[in-house]
Tab-separated table of C-alpha atoms in Angstrom:
chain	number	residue	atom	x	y	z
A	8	UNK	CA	-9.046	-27.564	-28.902
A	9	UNK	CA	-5.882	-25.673	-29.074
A	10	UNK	CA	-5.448	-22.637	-26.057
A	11	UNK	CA	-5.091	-19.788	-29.182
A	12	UNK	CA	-9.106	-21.281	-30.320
A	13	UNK	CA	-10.390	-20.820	-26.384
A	14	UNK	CA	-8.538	-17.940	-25.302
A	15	UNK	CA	-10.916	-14.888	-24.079
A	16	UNK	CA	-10.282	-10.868	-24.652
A	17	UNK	CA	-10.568	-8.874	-21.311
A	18	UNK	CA	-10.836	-5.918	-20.558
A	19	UNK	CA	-8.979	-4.192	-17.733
A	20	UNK	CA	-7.524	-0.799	-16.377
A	21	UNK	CA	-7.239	1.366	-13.598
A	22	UNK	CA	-10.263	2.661	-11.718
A	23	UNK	CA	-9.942	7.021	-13.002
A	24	UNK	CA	-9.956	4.743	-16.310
A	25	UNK	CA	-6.386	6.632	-17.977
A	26	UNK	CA	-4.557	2.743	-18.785
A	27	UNK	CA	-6.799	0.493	-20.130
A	28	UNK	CA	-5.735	-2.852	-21.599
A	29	UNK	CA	-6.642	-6.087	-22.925
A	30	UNK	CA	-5.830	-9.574	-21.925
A	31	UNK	CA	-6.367	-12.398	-24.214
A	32	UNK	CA	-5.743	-15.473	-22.887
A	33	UNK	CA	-7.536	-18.860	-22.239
A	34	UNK	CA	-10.294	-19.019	-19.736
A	35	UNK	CA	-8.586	-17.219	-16.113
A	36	UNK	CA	-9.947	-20.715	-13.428
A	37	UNK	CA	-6.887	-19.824	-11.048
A	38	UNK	CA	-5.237	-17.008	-9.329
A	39	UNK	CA	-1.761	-16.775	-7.479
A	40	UNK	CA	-1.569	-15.169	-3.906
A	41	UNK	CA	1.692	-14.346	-2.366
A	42	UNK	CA	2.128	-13.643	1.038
A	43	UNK	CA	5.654	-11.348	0.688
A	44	UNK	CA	5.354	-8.445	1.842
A	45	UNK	CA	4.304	-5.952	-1.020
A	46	UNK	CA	1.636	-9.031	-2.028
A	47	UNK	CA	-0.219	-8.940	1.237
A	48	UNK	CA	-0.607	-5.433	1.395
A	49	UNK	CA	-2.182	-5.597	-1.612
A	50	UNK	CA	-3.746	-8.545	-1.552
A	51	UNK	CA	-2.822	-9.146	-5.733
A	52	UNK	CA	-4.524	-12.112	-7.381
A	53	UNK	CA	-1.918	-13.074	-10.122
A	54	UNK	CA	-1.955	-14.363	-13.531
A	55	UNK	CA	0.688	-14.843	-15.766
A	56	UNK	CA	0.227	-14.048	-19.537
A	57	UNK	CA	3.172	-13.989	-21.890
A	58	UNK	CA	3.502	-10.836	-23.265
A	59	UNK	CA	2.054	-10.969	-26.418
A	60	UNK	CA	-1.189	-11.838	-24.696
A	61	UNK	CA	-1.647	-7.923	-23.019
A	62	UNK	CA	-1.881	-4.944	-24.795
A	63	UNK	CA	-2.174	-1.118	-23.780
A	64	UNK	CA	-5.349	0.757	-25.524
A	65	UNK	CA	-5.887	3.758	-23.370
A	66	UNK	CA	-3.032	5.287	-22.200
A	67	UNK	CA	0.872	3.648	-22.111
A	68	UNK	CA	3.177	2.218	-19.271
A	69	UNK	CA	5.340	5.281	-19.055
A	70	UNK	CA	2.570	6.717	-17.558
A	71	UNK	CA	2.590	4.286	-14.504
A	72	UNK	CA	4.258	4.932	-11.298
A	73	UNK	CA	7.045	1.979	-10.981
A	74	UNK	CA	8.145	1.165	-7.124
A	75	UNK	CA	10.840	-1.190	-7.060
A	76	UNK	CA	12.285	-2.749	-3.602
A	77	UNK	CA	15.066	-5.102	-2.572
A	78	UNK	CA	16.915	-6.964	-4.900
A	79	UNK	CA	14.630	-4.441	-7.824
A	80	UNK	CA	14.259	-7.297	-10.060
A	81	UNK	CA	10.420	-6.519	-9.938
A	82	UNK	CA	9.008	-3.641	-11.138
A	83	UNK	CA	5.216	-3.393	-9.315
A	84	UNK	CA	3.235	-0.528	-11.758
A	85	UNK	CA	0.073	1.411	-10.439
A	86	UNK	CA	-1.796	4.075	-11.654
A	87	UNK	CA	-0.646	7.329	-10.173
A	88	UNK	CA	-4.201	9.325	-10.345
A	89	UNK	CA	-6.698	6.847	-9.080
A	90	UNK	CA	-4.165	4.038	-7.124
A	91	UNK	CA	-4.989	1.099	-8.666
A	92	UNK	CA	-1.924	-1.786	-8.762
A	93	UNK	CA	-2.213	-3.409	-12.457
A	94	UNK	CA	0.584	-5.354	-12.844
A	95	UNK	CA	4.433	-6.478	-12.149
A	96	UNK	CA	7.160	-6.544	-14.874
A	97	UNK	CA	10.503	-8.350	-14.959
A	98	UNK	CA	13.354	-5.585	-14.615
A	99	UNK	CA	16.866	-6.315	-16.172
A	100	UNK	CA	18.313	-6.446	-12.374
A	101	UNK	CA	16.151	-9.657	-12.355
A	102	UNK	CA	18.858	-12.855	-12.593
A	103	UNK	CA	15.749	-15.206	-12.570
A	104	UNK	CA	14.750	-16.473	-15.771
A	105	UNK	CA	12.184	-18.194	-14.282
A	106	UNK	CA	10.654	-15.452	-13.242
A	107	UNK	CA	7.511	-13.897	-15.429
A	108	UNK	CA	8.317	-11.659	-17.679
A	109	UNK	CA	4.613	-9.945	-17.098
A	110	UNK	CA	2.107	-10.456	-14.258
A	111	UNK	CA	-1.448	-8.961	-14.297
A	112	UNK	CA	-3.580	-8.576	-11.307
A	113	UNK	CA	-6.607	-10.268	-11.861
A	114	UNK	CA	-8.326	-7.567	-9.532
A	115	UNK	CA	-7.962	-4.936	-12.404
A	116	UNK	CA	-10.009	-7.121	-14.814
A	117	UNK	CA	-13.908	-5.464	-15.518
A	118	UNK	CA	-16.467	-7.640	-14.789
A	119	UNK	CA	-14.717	-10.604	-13.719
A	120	UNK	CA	-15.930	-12.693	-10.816
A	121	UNK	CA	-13.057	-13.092	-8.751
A	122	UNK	CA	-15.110	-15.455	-5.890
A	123	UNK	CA	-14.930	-17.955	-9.590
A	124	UNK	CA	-10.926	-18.233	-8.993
A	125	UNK	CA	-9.178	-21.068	-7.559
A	126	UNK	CA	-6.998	-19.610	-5.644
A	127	UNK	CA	-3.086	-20.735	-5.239
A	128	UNK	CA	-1.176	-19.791	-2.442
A	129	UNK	CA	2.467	-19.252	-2.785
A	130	UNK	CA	3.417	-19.380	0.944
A	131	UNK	CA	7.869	-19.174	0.095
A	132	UNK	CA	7.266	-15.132	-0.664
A	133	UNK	CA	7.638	-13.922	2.766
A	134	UNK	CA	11.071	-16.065	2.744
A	135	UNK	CA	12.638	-13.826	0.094
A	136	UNK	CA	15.439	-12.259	0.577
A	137	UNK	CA	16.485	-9.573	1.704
A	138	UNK	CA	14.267	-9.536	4.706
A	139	UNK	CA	11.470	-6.909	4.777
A	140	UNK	CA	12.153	-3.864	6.600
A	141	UNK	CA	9.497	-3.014	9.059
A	142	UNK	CA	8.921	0.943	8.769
A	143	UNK	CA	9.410	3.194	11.838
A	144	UNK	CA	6.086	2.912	13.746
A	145	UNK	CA	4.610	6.146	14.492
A	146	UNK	CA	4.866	7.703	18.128
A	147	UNK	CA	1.969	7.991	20.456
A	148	UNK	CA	1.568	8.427	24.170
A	149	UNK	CA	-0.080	5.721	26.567
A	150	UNK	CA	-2.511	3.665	25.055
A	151	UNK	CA	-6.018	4.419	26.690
A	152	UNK	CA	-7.459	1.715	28.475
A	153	UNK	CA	-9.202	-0.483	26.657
A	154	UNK	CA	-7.128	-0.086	23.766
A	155	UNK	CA	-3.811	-1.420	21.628
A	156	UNK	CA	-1.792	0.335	19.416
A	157	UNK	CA	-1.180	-1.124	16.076
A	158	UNK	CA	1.339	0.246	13.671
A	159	UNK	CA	0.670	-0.015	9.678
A	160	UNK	CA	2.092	1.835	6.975
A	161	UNK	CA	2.310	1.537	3.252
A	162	UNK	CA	5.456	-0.849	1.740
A	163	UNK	CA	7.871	1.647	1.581
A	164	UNK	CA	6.820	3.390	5.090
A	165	UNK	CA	6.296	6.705	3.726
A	166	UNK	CA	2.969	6.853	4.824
A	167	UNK	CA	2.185	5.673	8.219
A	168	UNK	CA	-0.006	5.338	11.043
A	169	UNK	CA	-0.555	3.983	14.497
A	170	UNK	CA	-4.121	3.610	15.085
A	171	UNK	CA	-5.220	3.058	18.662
A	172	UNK	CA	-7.805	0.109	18.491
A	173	UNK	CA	-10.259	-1.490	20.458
A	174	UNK	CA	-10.897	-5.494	20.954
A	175	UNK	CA	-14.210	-4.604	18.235
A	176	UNK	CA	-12.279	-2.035	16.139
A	177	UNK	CA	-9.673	-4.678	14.893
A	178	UNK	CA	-11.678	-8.332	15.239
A	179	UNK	CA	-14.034	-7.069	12.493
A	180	UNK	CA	-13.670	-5.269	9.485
A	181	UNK	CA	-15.688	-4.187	6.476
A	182	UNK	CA	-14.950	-5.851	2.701
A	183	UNK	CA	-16.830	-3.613	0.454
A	184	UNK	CA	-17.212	-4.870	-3.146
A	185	UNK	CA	-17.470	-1.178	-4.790
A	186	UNK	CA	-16.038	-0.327	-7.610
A	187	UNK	CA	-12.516	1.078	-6.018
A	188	UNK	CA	-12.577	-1.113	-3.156
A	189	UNK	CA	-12.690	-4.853	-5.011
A	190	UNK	CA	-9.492	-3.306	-7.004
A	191	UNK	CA	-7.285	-2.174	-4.054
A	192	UNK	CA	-8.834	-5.144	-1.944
A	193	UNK	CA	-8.805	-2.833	1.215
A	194	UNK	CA	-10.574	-4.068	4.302
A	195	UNK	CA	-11.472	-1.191	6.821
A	196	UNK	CA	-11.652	-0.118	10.395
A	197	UNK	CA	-13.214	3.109	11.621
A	198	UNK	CA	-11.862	4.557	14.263
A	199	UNK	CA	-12.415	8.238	15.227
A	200	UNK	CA	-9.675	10.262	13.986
A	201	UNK	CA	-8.440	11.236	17.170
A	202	UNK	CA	-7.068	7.427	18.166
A	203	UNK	CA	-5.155	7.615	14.640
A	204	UNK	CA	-1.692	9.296	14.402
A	205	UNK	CA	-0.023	9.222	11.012
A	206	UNK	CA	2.673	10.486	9.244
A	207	UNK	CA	2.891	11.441	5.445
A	208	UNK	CA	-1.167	11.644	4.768
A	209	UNK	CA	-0.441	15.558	3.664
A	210	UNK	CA	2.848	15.023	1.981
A	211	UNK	CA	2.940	11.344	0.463
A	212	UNK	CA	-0.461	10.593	0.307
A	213	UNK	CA	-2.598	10.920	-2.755
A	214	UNK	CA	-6.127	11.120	-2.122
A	215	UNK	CA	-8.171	10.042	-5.097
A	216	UNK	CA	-12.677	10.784	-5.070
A	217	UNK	CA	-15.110	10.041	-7.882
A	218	UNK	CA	-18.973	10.711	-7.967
A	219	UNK	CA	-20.151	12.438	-4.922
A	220	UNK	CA	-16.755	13.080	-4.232
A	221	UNK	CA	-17.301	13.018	-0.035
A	222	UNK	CA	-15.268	10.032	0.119
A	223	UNK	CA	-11.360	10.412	-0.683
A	224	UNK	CA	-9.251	7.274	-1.108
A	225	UNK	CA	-5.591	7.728	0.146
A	226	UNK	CA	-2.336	6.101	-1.373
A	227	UNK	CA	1.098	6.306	-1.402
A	228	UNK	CA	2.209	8.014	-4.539
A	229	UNK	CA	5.619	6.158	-4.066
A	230	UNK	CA	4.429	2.393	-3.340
A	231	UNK	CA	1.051	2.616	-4.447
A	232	UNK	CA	-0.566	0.813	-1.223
A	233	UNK	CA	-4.151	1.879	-0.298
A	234	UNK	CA	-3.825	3.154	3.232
A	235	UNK	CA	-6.564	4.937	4.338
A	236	UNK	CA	-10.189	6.668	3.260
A	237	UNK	CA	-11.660	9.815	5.111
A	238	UNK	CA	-15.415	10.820	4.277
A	239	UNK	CA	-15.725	14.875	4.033
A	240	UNK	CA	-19.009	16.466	4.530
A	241	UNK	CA	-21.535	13.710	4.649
A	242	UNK	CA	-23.181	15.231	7.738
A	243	UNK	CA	-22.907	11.514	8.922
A	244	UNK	CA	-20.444	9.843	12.032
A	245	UNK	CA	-18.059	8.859	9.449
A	246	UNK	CA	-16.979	12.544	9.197
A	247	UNK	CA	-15.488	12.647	12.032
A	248	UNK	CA	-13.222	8.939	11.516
A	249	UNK	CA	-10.043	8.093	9.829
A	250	UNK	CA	-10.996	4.820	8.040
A	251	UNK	CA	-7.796	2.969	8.238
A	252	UNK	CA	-6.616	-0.710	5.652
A	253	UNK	CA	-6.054	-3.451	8.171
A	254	UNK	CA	-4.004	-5.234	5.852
A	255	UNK	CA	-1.380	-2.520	6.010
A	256	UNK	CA	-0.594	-3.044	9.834
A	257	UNK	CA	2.561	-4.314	10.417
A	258	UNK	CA	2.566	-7.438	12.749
A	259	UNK	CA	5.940	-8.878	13.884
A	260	UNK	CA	7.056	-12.162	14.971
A	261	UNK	CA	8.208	-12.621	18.552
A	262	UNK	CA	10.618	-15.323	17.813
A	263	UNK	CA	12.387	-13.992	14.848
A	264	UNK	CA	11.533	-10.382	15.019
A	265	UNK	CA	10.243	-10.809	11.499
A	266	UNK	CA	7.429	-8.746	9.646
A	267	UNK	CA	4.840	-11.580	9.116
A	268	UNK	CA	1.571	-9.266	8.218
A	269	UNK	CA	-1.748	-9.073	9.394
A	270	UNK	CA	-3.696	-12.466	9.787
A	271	UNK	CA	-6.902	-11.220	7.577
A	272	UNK	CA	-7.695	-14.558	8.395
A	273	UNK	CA	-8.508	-14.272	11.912
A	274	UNK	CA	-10.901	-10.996	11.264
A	275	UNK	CA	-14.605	-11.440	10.772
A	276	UNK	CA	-15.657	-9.721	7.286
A	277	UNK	CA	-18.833	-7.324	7.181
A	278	UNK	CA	-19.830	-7.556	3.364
A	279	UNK	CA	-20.822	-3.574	2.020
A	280	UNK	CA	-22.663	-4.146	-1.151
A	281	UNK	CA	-20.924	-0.901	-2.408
A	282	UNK	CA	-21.153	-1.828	-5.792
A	283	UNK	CA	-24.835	-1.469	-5.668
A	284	UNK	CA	-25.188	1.233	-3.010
A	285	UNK	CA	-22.605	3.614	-4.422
């Protein structure tokens, strides 16, 4: 059977639902994970249609916020209402023709069962040059005892934070599978809002709510990386926390001096069921 006779139309889009697209493309098995910088904020899954295989039907990509970095030969487009990263396009700066000419992240997809993907890890992305420049941290005094500081901010460092963690407060974090959490693939930490000092919340931060509207979702409206969540007027202990993305903390090599992430890896998950409790 030729790939044209098996491919499959999905549906994707951004979560406030202004670009909408479909994919049609054989059956999605895989996924690509890249662990440069901009990917592991993130978190993307990628797939690689040609072009002729996506089209826009709510909406147009003019409407997207584009954040280019580096050597700009990747444009990385996210809705600037709601947050969500959709997909990466091949800029003319870009002198490698072996790069895609399209990527869509598979995250964006509606009712697709991501935990279905084999997932391929392209380990050469935090290699790429130039070198990722580790944002200015954000001053604090003394850490308290009992606690570390740990500096995170979006790609571009606009938006920052250093969040004053305990040993609990960063070994375990919460994946919830709600509807605006699978798509920015944020895991959380709650610390009280008073161990958190941040810079650009109020000025480069958008903060995007749905529903009940008590919980706001905050991004940088230059990168697009999900930062942060606060919860207003729940009358409930997360009122009084600043819910902070531990994938955005910036962790740095002690031999090279290198950004090299946050190792997820090492975190225990605590699964929210969001997506039916929301």
């Amino acid at each position: 059977m030729s790939d044209s006779a098996r491919e499959v139309e999905h549906r994707g889009g951004c979560h406030c639902g202004a670009f909408q697209f479909t994919l049609t493309v054989p059956p999605i098995e895989g996924a690509l994970r890249c662990n440069c910088s901009i990917c592991s904020k993130n978190d993307y899954l990628w797939t690689f249609p040609r072009r002729s295989q996506f089209a826009v039907v709510q909406g147009d990509e003019t409407m997207l916020t584009s954040y280019l970095f580096g050597k700009r030969g990747i444009a990385h487009k996210f809705c600037p209402t709601c947050g969500t990263s959709l997909m990466e396009v091949r800029t003319p700066e870009c002198k490698d023709e072996k790069t895609p000419e399209i990527g869509i992240n598979i995250r964006a997809l509606q009712d697709f069962d991501l935990d279905s993907l084999k997932i391929e890890l392209f380990e050469g992305g935090i290699d790429l040059e130039p070198a990722y420049q580790v944002p200015e941290p954000v001053p604090t005094g003394p850490a308290p005892e009992g606690t570390t500081a740990y500096h995170g901010s979006c790609h571009c460092g606009a938006v920052a934070y250093t969040a004053l963690l305990t040993v609990e407060e960063i070994s375990e974090a919460t994946l919830c599978n709600c509807s605006i959490c699978a798509r920015d693939a944020v895991l959380w930490t709650y610390p009280e809002s008073t161990s958190v000092f941040t810079r650009g919340f109020d000025t480069d931060a958008v903060e995007y709510t749905f529903k009940r509207k008590w919980v706001f979702h905050g991004f940088c409206k230059h990168c697009g990386v999900s930062i942060f969540e606060l919860f207003r007027n729940t009358n409930t202990h997360n009122d009084t926390k600043t819910v902070v993305n531990v994938r955005t903390i910036n962790t740095i090599d002690a031999g090279s001096g290198q950004w090299v992430g946050m190792d997820v890896g090492k975190i225990k998950m605590r699964v929210f069921d969001g997506k039916t409790r929301i």
